[in-house]
XYZ file of N, CA and C in Angstrom:
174
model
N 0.850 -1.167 0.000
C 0.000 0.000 0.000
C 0.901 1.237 0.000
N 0.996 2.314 -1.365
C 1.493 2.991 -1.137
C 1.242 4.471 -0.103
N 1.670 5.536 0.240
C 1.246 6.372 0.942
C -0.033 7.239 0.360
N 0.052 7.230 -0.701
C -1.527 7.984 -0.730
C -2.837 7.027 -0.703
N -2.634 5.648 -0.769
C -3.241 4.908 -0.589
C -3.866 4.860 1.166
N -2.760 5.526 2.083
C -2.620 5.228 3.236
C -3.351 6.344 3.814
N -3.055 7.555 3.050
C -3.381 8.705 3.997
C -5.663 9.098 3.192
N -5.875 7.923 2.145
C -7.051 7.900 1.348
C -7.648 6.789 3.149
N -7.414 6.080 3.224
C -8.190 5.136 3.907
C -8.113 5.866 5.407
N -7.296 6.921 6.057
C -7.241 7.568 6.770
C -8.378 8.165 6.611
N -8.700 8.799 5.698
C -9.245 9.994 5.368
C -10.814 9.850 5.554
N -11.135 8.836 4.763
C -12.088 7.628 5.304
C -12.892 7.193 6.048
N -11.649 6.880 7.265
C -12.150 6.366 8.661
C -12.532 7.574 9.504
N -11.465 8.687 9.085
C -11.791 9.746 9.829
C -13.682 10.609 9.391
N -13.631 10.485 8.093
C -15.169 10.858 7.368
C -15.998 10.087 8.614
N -15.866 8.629 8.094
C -16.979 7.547 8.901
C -16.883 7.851 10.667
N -16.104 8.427 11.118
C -15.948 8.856 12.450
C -16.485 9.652 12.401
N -16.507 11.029 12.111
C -17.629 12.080 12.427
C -19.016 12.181 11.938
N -18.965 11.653 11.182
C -20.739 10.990 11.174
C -21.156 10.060 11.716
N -20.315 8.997 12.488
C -20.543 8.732 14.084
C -21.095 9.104 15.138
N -19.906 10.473 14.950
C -20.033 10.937 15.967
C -21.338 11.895 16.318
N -21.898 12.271 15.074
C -22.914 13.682 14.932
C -23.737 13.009 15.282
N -24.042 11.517 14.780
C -25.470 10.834 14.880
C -25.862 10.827 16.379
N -24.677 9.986 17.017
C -24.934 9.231 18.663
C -25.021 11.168 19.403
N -23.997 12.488 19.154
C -24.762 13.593 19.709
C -25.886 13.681 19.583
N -26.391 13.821 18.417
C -27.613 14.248 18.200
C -28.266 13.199 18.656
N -28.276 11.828 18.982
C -29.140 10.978 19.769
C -29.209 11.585 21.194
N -28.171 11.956 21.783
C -27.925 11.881 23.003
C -28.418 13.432 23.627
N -28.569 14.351 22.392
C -29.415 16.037 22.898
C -30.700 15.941 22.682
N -31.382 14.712 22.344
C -32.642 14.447 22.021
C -33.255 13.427 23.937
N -32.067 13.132 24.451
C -32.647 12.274 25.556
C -32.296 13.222 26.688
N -32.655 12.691 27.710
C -32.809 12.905 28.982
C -33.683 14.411 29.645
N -33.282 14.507 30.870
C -34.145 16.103 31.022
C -33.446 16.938 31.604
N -31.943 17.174 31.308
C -31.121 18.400 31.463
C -30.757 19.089 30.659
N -31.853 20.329 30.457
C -31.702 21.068 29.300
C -30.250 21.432 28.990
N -29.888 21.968 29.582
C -28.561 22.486 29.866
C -27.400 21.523 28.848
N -27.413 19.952 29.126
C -26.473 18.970 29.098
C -27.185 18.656 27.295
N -28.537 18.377 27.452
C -29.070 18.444 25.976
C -28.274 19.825 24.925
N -28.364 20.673 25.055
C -27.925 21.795 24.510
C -26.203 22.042 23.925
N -25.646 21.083 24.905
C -24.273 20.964 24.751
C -24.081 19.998 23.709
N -24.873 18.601 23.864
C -24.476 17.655 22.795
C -25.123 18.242 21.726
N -26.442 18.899 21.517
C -26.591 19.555 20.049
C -25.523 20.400 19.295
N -24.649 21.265 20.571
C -23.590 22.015 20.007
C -22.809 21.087 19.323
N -22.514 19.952 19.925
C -21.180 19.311 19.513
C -21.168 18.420 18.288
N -22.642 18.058 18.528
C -23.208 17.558 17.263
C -22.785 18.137 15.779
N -23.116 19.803 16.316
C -23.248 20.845 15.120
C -21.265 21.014 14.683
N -20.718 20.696 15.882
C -19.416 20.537 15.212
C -18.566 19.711 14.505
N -19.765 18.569 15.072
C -19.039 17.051 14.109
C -19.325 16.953 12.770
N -20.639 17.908 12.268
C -21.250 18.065 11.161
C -20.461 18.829 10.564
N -19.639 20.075 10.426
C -18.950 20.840 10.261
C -17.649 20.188 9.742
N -17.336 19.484 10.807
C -16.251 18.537 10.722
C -16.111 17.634 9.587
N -17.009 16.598 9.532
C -18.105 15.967 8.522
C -17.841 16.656 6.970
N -18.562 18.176 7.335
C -18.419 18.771 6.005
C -16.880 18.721 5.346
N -16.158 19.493 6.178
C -14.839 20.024 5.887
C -13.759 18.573 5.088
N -14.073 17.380 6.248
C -13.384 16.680 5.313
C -13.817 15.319 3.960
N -15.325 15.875 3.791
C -16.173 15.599 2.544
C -16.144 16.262 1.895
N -15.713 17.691 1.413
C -15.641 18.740 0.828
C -14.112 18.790 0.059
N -13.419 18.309 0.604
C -12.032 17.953 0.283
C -11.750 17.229 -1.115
């Protein structure tokens, strides 16, 4: 496997990681009853999406 082969399947895992990650936030600002703690995982959500974008956009 050469290196761009290496830093493609990186690239990848890292994509499939933040749309991971946005989903289970956004599961997790949808449960419980601390507004407060809800509000935070929507933020973070909104950054994994971002995240998401930036290295799908690439």
């Amino acid at each position: 496997m050469n290196s761009s082969e290496v830093i493609r399947r990186y690239l990848q895992d890292a994509i499939a990681a933040a749309s991971s990650f946005e989903n289970q936030l956004r599961s997790f600002s949808s449960e419980g009853d601390d507004e407060e703690v809800r509000a935070l995982f929507s933020l973070h959500a909104g950054q994994a999406h971002l995240q998401y974008k930036q290295l799908t956009d690439r």
